[in-house]
Tab-separated table of C-alpha atoms in Angstrom:
chain	number	residue	atom	x	y	z
A	678	MET	CA	142.244	2.139	219.777
A	679	PRO	CA	145.858	0.908	218.765
A	680	SER	CA	147.771	2.328	216.261
A	681	ASN	CA	148.670	0.785	212.788
A	682	HIS	CA	151.409	0.950	210.514
A	683	GLY	CA	151.719	-0.634	206.937
A	684	VAL	CA	154.117	-0.812	204.225
A	685	ALA	CA	153.347	2.070	201.430
A	686	TYR	CA	154.340	1.794	197.558
A	687	MET	CA	155.877	5.270	197.264
A	688	GLY	CA	157.074	5.016	193.671
A	689	THR	CA	159.524	3.287	191.463
A	690	GLY	CA	162.072	1.447	193.936
A	691	LYS	CA	160.691	2.880	196.972
A	692	VAL	CA	158.567	1.847	199.951
A	693	GLU	CA	158.131	3.052	203.529
A	694	VAL	CA	156.397	2.536	206.523
A	695	GLN	CA	153.739	4.657	207.359
A	696	SER	CA	151.238	5.554	209.992
A	697	ILE	CA	147.705	4.331	208.551
A	698	ASP	CA	144.096	4.132	209.801
A	699	PHE	CA	143.301	1.546	211.851
A	700	PRO	CA	140.818	-1.134	210.055
A	701	LYS	CA	137.087	-0.784	210.533
A	702	LEU	CA	134.525	-3.257	209.662
A	703	GLU	CA	133.162	-1.342	206.675
A	704	LEU	CA	133.583	-1.662	202.908
A	705	ARG	CA	135.102	1.665	201.910
A	706	GLU	CA	134.463	1.681	198.460
A	707	GLN	CA	130.452	0.902	198.800
A	708	LYS	CA	130.562	3.121	201.814
A	709	ARG	CA	128.428	0.597	203.985
A	710	LYS	CA	129.243	-1.753	207.101
A	711	CYS	CA	130.992	-4.990	206.538
A	712	HIS	CA	129.133	-7.273	209.232
A	713	HIS	CA	130.690	-10.348	207.700
A	714	GLY	CA	134.167	-9.079	208.320
A	715	VAL	CA	136.730	-9.184	210.869
A	716	ILE	CA	139.752	-7.530	211.701
A	717	LEU	CA	143.256	-8.961	212.278
A	718	LYS	CA	146.054	-8.472	214.457
A	719	VAL	CA	148.725	-9.528	211.900
A	720	VAL	CA	150.689	-12.379	212.924
A	721	SER	CA	153.112	-12.714	209.971
A	722	THR	CA	152.663	-11.016	206.326
A	723	ASN	CA	154.971	-12.047	203.297
A	724	ILE	CA	156.719	-10.063	200.808
A	725	CYS	CA	155.730	-11.436	197.347
A	726	GLY	CA	157.369	-11.423	193.929
A	727	SER	CA	154.324	-9.837	192.784
A	728	ASP	CA	154.610	-7.139	195.221
A	729	GLN	CA	158.145	-6.440	193.594
A	730	HIS	CA	156.329	-6.186	190.346
A	731	MET	CA	154.679	-2.970	191.535
A	732	VAL	CA	157.668	-1.730	193.528
A	733	ARG	CA	159.801	-1.970	190.221
A	734	GLY	CA	157.427	0.514	188.733
A	735	ARG	CA	155.917	-2.168	186.098
A	736	THR	CA	152.399	-1.862	186.935
A	737	THR	CA	149.938	0.990	187.170
A	738	ALA	CA	149.783	1.026	190.960
A	739	PRO	CA	149.134	4.016	192.835
A	740	GLN	CA	151.455	5.778	195.173
A	741	GLY	CA	150.501	5.360	198.336
A	742	LEU	CA	149.129	2.185	197.887
A	743	ILE	CA	149.411	-0.242	201.376
A	744	LEU	CA	151.092	-3.688	199.961
A	745	GLY	CA	150.877	-7.154	201.251
A	746	HIS	CA	148.414	-9.696	200.272
A	747	GLU	CA	150.021	-12.640	201.920
A	748	ILE	CA	148.244	-12.490	205.670
A	749	THR	CA	148.160	-14.688	208.573
A	750	GLY	CA	146.600	-13.350	211.836
A	751	GLU	CA	144.735	-13.401	215.005
A	752	VAL	CA	140.942	-12.603	215.178
A	753	ILE	CA	140.627	-9.552	217.630
A	754	GLU	CA	137.286	-8.056	216.410
A	755	THR	CA	134.149	-9.917	214.464
A	756	GLY	CA	131.441	-8.712	212.658
A	757	ARG	CA	127.782	-9.253	213.580
A	758	ASP	CA	126.912	-11.766	210.717
A	759	VAL	CA	130.070	-13.893	211.383
A	760	GLU	CA	129.117	-17.064	213.084
A	761	PHE	CA	132.149	-19.665	212.795
A	762	ILE	CA	134.999	-17.593	213.088
A	763	LYS	CA	135.692	-16.169	216.997
A	764	LYS	CA	138.112	-13.570	218.719
A	765	GLY	CA	141.502	-15.302	219.276
A	766	ASP	CA	141.284	-17.788	216.545
A	767	ILE	CA	144.856	-17.773	214.250
A	768	VAL	CA	143.869	-18.044	210.745
A	769	SER	CA	145.146	-18.031	207.354
A	770	VAL	CA	144.203	-15.339	204.860
A	771	PRO	CA	143.759	-16.240	201.053
A	772	PHE	CA	145.104	-13.582	198.979
A	773	ASN	CA	142.076	-13.988	196.625
A	774	ILE	CA	139.015	-12.079	198.157
A	775	ALA	CA	135.662	-13.823	197.544
A	776	CYS	CA	132.213	-13.415	198.181
A	777	GLY	CA	131.097	-17.229	198.394
A	778	ARG	CA	127.923	-16.397	196.816
A	779	CYS	CA	128.501	-15.708	193.129
A	780	ALA	CA	128.334	-18.054	190.246
A	781	ASN	CA	132.332	-18.351	190.084
A	782	CYS	CA	132.901	-18.670	193.947
A	783	LYS	CA	130.201	-21.428	193.716
A	784	GLU	CA	132.212	-23.362	191.071
A	785	GLY	CA	135.328	-23.045	193.423
A	786	LYS	CA	136.757	-20.403	190.903
A	787	THR	CA	137.590	-17.937	194.114
A	788	GLY	CA	140.748	-16.319	192.105
A	789	ILE	CA	137.598	-14.567	189.931
A	790	CYS	CA	135.029	-13.690	192.262
A	791	LEU	CA	132.484	-11.539	190.430
A	792	ASN	CA	131.296	-9.263	193.618
A	793	VAL	CA	134.641	-8.057	195.054
A	794	ASN	CA	136.098	-5.744	192.343
A	795	PRO	CA	133.902	-3.372	190.292
A	796	ALA	CA	136.875	-3.373	187.396
A	797	ARG	CA	136.718	-7.230	186.459
A	798	PRO	CA	136.503	-10.461	188.101
A	799	GLY	CA	138.985	-11.380	190.985
A	800	ALA	CA	140.426	-9.118	193.838
A	801	ALA	CA	143.160	-9.363	196.517
A	802	TYR	CA	144.613	-7.187	199.226
A	803	GLY	CA	146.865	-4.329	198.649
A	804	TYR	CA	147.497	-4.998	194.941
A	805	VAL	CA	146.923	-2.611	191.683
A	806	ASP	CA	143.690	-3.235	189.969
A	807	MET	CA	142.504	-5.580	192.628
A	808	GLY	CA	139.801	-4.041	193.946
A	809	GLY	CA	141.387	-1.246	196.187
A	810	TRP	CA	141.466	-3.215	199.011
A	811	VAL	CA	144.148	-2.316	201.689
A	812	GLY	CA	147.294	-4.564	202.119
A	813	GLY	CA	148.249	-6.963	205.085
A	814	GLN	CA	151.765	-5.710	205.203
A	815	ALA	CA	150.758	-3.928	208.830
A	816	GLU	CA	149.655	-4.322	212.223
A	817	TYR	CA	146.157	-4.652	211.602
A	818	VAL	CA	143.894	-5.372	208.502
A	819	MET	CA	139.762	-6.030	207.973
A	820	VAL	CA	138.934	-9.261	206.074
A	821	PRO	CA	135.868	-9.600	204.442
A	822	TYR	CA	133.462	-12.511	204.107
A	823	ALA	CA	135.444	-14.285	206.948
A	824	ASP	CA	133.518	-17.129	207.528
A	825	PHE	CA	134.042	-18.218	203.770
A	826	ASN	CA	137.448	-16.982	203.216
A	827	LEU	CA	139.177	-17.685	206.493
A	828	LEU	CA	141.271	-21.083	207.371
A	829	LYS	CA	141.284	-21.742	210.984
A	830	PHE	CA	143.980	-23.395	212.506
A	831	PRO	CA	142.831	-26.281	214.672
A	832	ASP	CA	145.549	-25.660	217.338
A	833	ARG	CA	146.971	-22.436	218.162
A	834	ASP	CA	149.992	-23.400	220.102
A	835	GLN	CA	150.476	-25.878	216.967
A	836	ALA	CA	149.814	-23.298	214.284
A	837	MET	CA	152.512	-21.010	216.404
A	838	ALA	CA	155.143	-23.519	216.665
A	839	LYS	CA	154.508	-24.102	212.642
A	840	ILE	CA	153.842	-20.602	211.890
A	841	LYS	CA	156.901	-20.212	209.462
A	842	ASP	CA	155.382	-22.903	207.227
A	843	LEU	CA	151.573	-21.978	207.861
A	844	THR	CA	152.395	-18.356	206.731
A	845	LEU	CA	153.162	-19.515	203.172
A	846	LEU	CA	149.602	-21.005	202.844
A	847	SER	CA	148.164	-17.386	201.727
A	848	ASP	CA	149.782	-17.577	198.546
A	849	ILE	CA	152.887	-19.035	197.762
A	850	PHE	CA	152.486	-22.463	198.865
A	851	PRO	CA	149.014	-23.376	197.125
A	852	THR	CA	150.089	-21.209	193.910
A	853	GLY	CA	153.173	-23.569	193.434
A	854	TYR	CA	151.086	-26.232	194.219
A	855	HIS	CA	148.545	-25.456	191.953
A	856	GLY	CA	151.094	-24.726	189.164
A	857	ALA	CA	152.266	-28.303	189.692
A	858	VAL	CA	148.578	-29.751	189.551
A	859	SER	CA	147.537	-27.815	186.625
A	860	ALA	CA	150.447	-29.166	184.580
A	861	GLY	CA	149.704	-32.656	185.559
A	862	VAL	CA	152.502	-33.493	188.030
A	863	GLY	CA	151.979	-36.885	189.407
A	864	PRO	CA	153.823	-39.852	190.601
A	865	GLY	CA	156.934	-40.731	188.555
A	866	ALA	CA	156.546	-37.518	186.307
A	867	THR	CA	159.622	-35.478	185.140
A	868	VAL	CA	159.282	-31.926	186.099
A	869	TYR	CA	160.715	-28.319	184.584
A	870	VAL	CA	159.978	-25.544	186.935
A	871	ALA	CA	161.192	-22.143	185.565
A	872	GLY	CA	161.910	-19.624	188.154
A	873	ALA	CA	163.624	-20.199	191.528
A	874	GLY	CA	162.116	-17.510	193.413
A	875	PRO	CA	159.905	-18.321	196.114
A	876	VAL	CA	156.860	-19.468	194.371
A	877	GLY	CA	159.203	-21.657	191.864
A	878	LEU	CA	160.993	-23.001	194.981
A	879	ALA	CA	157.226	-23.653	196.593
A	880	CYS	CA	156.379	-25.314	193.285
A	881	ALA	CA	159.326	-27.463	193.061
A	882	ALA	CA	158.739	-28.827	196.821
A	883	SER	CA	154.848	-29.252	195.747
A	884	CYS	CA	156.033	-31.339	192.763
A	885	HIS	CA	157.971	-33.877	194.982
A	886	LEU	CA	154.840	-33.966	197.432
A	887	LEU	CA	153.296	-34.873	194.443
A	888	GLY	CA	155.495	-37.821	193.614
A	889	ALA	CA	157.439	-36.340	190.807
A	890	ALA	CA	160.370	-38.660	189.863
A	891	VAL	CA	162.582	-35.847	189.086
A	892	VAL	CA	162.035	-32.049	189.459
A	893	ILE	CA	164.411	-29.372	187.322
A	894	VAL	CA	164.431	-25.844	188.278
A	895	GLY	CA	166.141	-23.497	185.742
A	896	ASP	CA	167.006	-19.860	186.815
A	897	LEU	CA	169.847	-17.271	186.120
A	898	ASN	CA	170.471	-16.780	189.791
A	899	LYS	CA	173.066	-19.115	191.453
A	900	GLU	CA	172.332	-18.897	194.803
A	901	ARG	CA	168.785	-19.713	194.304
A	902	LEU	CA	169.465	-22.623	192.048
A	903	ALA	CA	171.872	-23.876	195.143
A	904	GLN	CA	168.758	-23.461	197.363
A	905	ALA	CA	166.428	-25.739	194.925
A	906	ARG	CA	169.622	-28.566	195.329
A	907	ARG	CA	169.422	-28.592	198.735
A	908	PHE	CA	165.905	-30.104	199.139
A	909	GLY	CA	166.555	-32.400	195.754
A	910	CYS	CA	165.962	-30.581	193.027
A	911	GLU	CA	168.312	-30.978	189.542
A	912	THR	CA	169.096	-27.892	188.065
A	913	VAL	CA	169.687	-25.669	184.965
A	914	ASP	CA	171.321	-22.181	185.020
A	915	VAL	CA	169.924	-20.668	181.796
A	916	SER	CA	172.628	-18.073	181.535
A	917	LYS	CA	175.046	-20.893	180.313
A	918	SER	CA	175.881	-21.075	176.420
A	919	ALA	CA	174.033	-24.661	176.504
A	920	THR	CA	170.307	-24.554	175.892
A	921	VAL	CA	167.741	-25.603	178.462
A	922	GLN	CA	166.893	-28.679	176.175
A	923	GLU	CA	170.380	-29.479	176.145
A	924	GLN	CA	171.037	-29.364	180.006
A	925	ILE	CA	167.688	-31.306	180.498
A	926	GLU	CA	169.027	-34.004	178.013
A	927	ASN	CA	172.481	-34.323	180.403
A	928	ILE	CA	170.152	-34.925	183.475
A	929	LEU	CA	167.387	-37.213	181.800
A	930	GLY	CA	169.087	-38.443	178.646
A	931	VAL	CA	166.050	-36.982	176.485
A	932	PRO	CA	165.931	-33.068	175.896
A	933	GLU	CA	162.103	-33.026	177.089
A	934	VAL	CA	159.803	-33.555	180.300
A	935	ASP	CA	156.565	-34.536	181.174
A	936	CYS	CA	155.362	-31.334	182.693
A	937	ALA	CA	156.606	-27.936	182.906
A	938	ILE	CA	155.708	-25.094	185.101
A	939	ASP	CA	156.372	-21.528	184.571
A	940	CYS	CA	156.940	-19.604	187.930
A	941	VAL	CA	158.691	-16.452	186.180
A	942	GLY	CA	155.888	-14.390	184.466
A	943	PHE	CA	156.277	-11.216	182.298
A	944	GLU	CA	159.523	-9.764	183.642
A	945	ALA	CA	161.298	-12.896	182.142
A	946	ARG	CA	165.091	-12.625	180.714
A	947	GLY	CA	166.553	-14.306	177.694
A	948	CYS	CA	168.955	-17.426	177.735
A	949	GLY	CA	172.479	-18.002	177.291
A	950	HIS	CA	174.425	-14.886	176.017
A	951	ASN	CA	171.066	-12.910	175.661
A	952	HIS	CA	170.225	-13.572	179.581
A	953	SER	CA	170.852	-9.690	180.510
A	954	LYS	CA	167.976	-8.808	178.319
A	955	GLU	CA	164.504	-9.043	178.940
A	956	VAL	CA	162.582	-11.143	176.716
A	957	PRO	CA	158.821	-11.170	178.367
A	958	ALA	CA	157.758	-14.412	176.271
A	959	GLN	CA	161.187	-16.214	177.029
A	960	VAL	CA	159.642	-18.697	179.752
A	961	LEU	CA	156.406	-19.399	177.536
A	962	ASN	CA	158.233	-20.420	174.441
A	963	SER	CA	161.119	-22.254	176.318
A	964	VAL	CA	158.635	-24.283	178.278
A	965	MET	CA	156.746	-25.255	175.045
A	966	GLU	CA	159.933	-26.089	173.478
A	967	ILE	CA	160.933	-28.609	176.479
A	968	THR	CA	157.705	-30.088	177.195
A	969	LYS	CA	156.616	-33.633	175.497
A	970	ALA	CA	153.794	-33.425	173.008
A	971	GLY	CA	150.509	-33.690	174.709
A	972	GLY	CA	151.906	-32.521	177.965
A	973	ALA	CA	150.598	-29.397	179.929
A	974	ILE	CA	152.157	-26.280	181.080
A	975	GLY	CA	151.048	-24.420	184.399
A	976	ILE	CA	151.353	-20.775	184.229
A	977	PRO	CA	151.247	-19.386	187.940
A	978	GLY	CA	153.838	-16.944	187.011
A	979	LEU	CA	152.132	-13.057	186.780
A	980	TYR	CA	151.418	-11.727	183.219
A	981	VAL	CA	149.980	-8.270	183.109
A	982	THR	CA	147.395	-6.279	180.806
A	983	GLY	CA	149.221	-2.963	181.916
A	984	ASP	CA	153.389	-2.839	182.029
A	985	PRO	CA	154.441	0.661	181.753
A	986	GLY	CA	158.202	-0.328	181.978
A	987	ALA	CA	157.784	-3.154	179.181
A	988	VAL	CA	160.511	-3.355	176.336
A	989	ASP	CA	158.238	-2.522	173.679
A	990	GLU	CA	154.802	-0.887	172.800
A	991	ALA	CA	153.122	-4.591	172.497
A	992	ALA	CA	154.452	-5.658	175.812
A	993	LYS	CA	153.079	-2.620	177.954
A	994	VAL	CA	149.564	-3.909	177.223
A	995	GLY	CA	150.552	-7.834	177.710
A	996	SER	CA	150.827	-8.795	173.976
A	997	LEU	CA	153.911	-11.115	173.788
A	998	SER	CA	155.582	-12.894	171.183
A	999	ILE	CA	154.473	-16.589	171.889
A	1000	ARG	CA	154.976	-19.340	169.707
A	1001	ILE	CA	151.394	-20.651	169.745
A	1002	GLY	CA	151.733	-22.676	166.907
A	1003	LEU	CA	154.233	-24.445	168.524
A	1004	GLY	CA	152.111	-25.724	171.469
A	1005	TRP	CA	149.064	-26.233	169.121
A	1006	ALA	CA	151.351	-28.583	167.172
A	1007	LYS	CA	152.157	-30.513	170.106
A	1008	SER	CA	148.965	-30.305	171.796
A	1009	HIS	CA	149.641	-28.744	174.730
A	1010	THR	CA	147.613	-27.721	177.669
A	1011	PHE	CA	147.575	-24.072	179.279
A	1012	VAL	CA	146.668	-23.130	182.208
A	1013	THR	CA	146.351	-19.551	183.336
A	1014	GLY	CA	145.489	-17.179	186.135
A	1015	GLN	CA	145.290	-16.737	189.939
A	1016	CYS	CA	145.444	-19.637	192.150
A	1017	PRO	CA	141.950	-20.361	193.759
A	1018	VAL	CA	143.837	-20.723	197.279
A	1019	MET	CA	140.765	-22.133	198.770
A	1020	ARG	CA	140.657	-25.150	196.547
A	1021	TYR	CA	143.965	-26.282	198.462
A	1022	HIS	CA	144.744	-24.604	201.179
A	1023	ARG	CA	142.977	-26.943	203.980
A	1024	ARG	CA	144.909	-29.944	202.581
A	1025	LEU	CA	148.385	-28.371	202.294
A	1026	MET	CA	147.638	-27.340	206.240
A	1027	MET	CA	147.350	-30.676	207.075
A	1028	ALA	CA	150.461	-31.803	205.015
A	1029	ILE	CA	152.262	-28.991	206.934
A	1030	LEU	CA	150.974	-29.911	210.242
A	1031	HIS	CA	151.789	-33.881	209.900
A	1032	ASP	CA	155.328	-33.033	208.712
A	1033	LYS	CA	154.659	-34.452	205.105
A	1034	ILE	CA	156.309	-31.164	203.797
A	1035	LYS	CA	159.024	-28.580	205.121
A	1036	ILE	CA	157.756	-25.885	203.103
A	1037	ALA	CA	159.339	-22.704	204.887
A	1038	LYS	CA	162.934	-24.561	204.757
A	1039	ALA	CA	162.327	-25.239	200.545
A	1040	THR	CA	161.818	-21.601	200.316
A	1041	ASN	CA	164.292	-20.220	202.891
A	1042	VAL	CA	162.118	-18.301	205.289
A	1043	GLN	CA	163.751	-15.422	206.990
A	1044	VAL	CA	161.797	-13.179	209.422
A	1045	ILE	CA	161.884	-9.687	209.548
A	1046	SER	CA	160.420	-6.515	211.610
A	1047	LEU	CA	157.844	-4.308	210.209
A	1048	LYS	CA	160.461	-1.584	210.161
A	1049	GLY	CA	162.855	-4.038	208.058
A	1050	ALA	CA	160.592	-4.497	205.354
A	1051	PRO	CA	162.083	-1.506	203.180
A	1052	LYS	CA	165.647	-3.323	203.663
A	1053	GLY	CA	163.687	-6.431	203.033
A	1054	TYR	CA	162.086	-5.609	199.399
A	1055	THR	CA	165.616	-4.252	198.588
A	1056	ASP	CA	167.630	-7.650	199.318
A	1057	PHE	CA	164.560	-9.303	197.584
A	1058	ASP	CA	165.124	-7.428	194.525
A	1059	LYS	CA	168.726	-8.191	194.619
A	1060	GLY	CA	167.922	-11.656	193.799
A	1061	ALA	CA	168.296	-13.020	197.595
A	1062	ALA	CA	167.106	-16.509	197.787
A	1063	ARG	CA	165.013	-16.014	200.504
A	1064	LYS	CA	161.457	-15.671	201.247
A	1065	TYR	CA	160.939	-12.614	203.448
A	1066	VAL	CA	158.348	-13.239	206.301
A	1067	ILE	CA	156.846	-9.974	208.156
A	1068	ASP	CA	156.573	-9.994	211.974
A	1069	PRO	CA	154.772	-6.740	212.930
A	1070	HIS	CA	153.972	-7.771	216.564
A	1071	GLY	CA	157.279	-10.167	217.436
A	1072	MET	CA	155.116	-12.952	217.822
A	1073	ILE	CA	157.265	-15.368	215.947
A	1074	LYS	CA	159.988	-17.151	217.808
A	1075	ALA	CA	163.189	-17.674	216.548
C-alpha cells in the first residue's frame, strides 16, 4: 500500500506536512464500509482563503486537522456500489459533500446536505465543524457518494493540459460565479466586488463571463488590485481617504452600482484611516451603501458562528453590527451561504475547455509541491496575489 502525507493544522499560524493513514473505503464516524465511495490519487489540491481563517486561529478547528477542500484527482479504487465513475478517471471534487438522497440535495441545495454532518446541515473536506471528513491537501483521499458528487472530465489529456484552470472548479470558480449570479449580474451590469483575493478575482472574472459592463474590485492590497486590473477590472483602494462611494463615482459618474458581492467575509478591515483595524461588518455595510435600491448582494465571503479571535464578544459568536435597516429601506436582496458547487461546475468546466475563460490567469495560479505547502500558507497570509495549487505527485506540467 502506498504511503500518504497530508497538510495538518497544528495551531495558530502553524501547518506541517505529516505522514497520515492511507484512505480506506469506510465512513469513520459511522464505523461502516463506504461502498459508494472512491479513493483518489490527488492531482491537485488548492490552498483556500477559508483554510487561512483556520490557520490564523480564527475558528475552533482542532489541532491535527488535515486541511484541504479543493480537490482534483485520479480514481484509483472504486467501491462496490459505484457504477459510473471508473478507475483512471480524472475528476473534480465539489468541496460540498452531498449524499444526493436527502430533500435538500434533491432540490439542488448540495451545500446543506442533511446526511453528511451530524452537527448541522452541510459538510466539507478538512474543515472545522463540517463533519470530520479528512481533507485533501494530501497524496490520497477518500470521496463518498462518488457517482453523485464527482465531475468527470471528458478527456484525460485535455484535462491535464488545462488542469491549472480545471482545479479551480472544486471551489473558488463556482463560488465566485455563485456570488455573481446571486447578485443578479448580467449583460450591461455595473458590479462592485469587495475583495481581491482568489475568490474575489474569480468572481470578477465570472462577472465578465456573465456580460457585466463594468466590474470594480475593491481591496487594501495593491498587488491584488494590480492583478484585477490585468484582466480588465476597474479598482478601488479602500485604504485611501476617498470613500468607496466617491471612488465609484469617479469611475461610473454615479456613486452606486447595480450589484455587489462580498468576497471578504468576517475578517474585514475598516476603510480609509481606519483600514488597519478589524471591523467585521465593514464590507456588508459598505455594499449596502453603494448598491442601488432594489439591487442584490451576493455574500460568498465566509461568516462563522464561532470566532475565538474576534474583536468583541458579540463577534465571537457571529453577531455583527449590520445596518439591516439600510438594506431594508433600499429593498436589497441578500444571498448567503456555501456555494452549491454542483449547480454550476459542469457548465463552468465547458467554459474552460472551450476557452471562454482563463480563470487560472485571472487568479494567478502558482503550482507548488506538497512539501512547499507551509511556505504557501505563509506567503498567502502575507497577501500574495496568487492562488496556490499543490501538486502532490508532480503531475502538473510547467
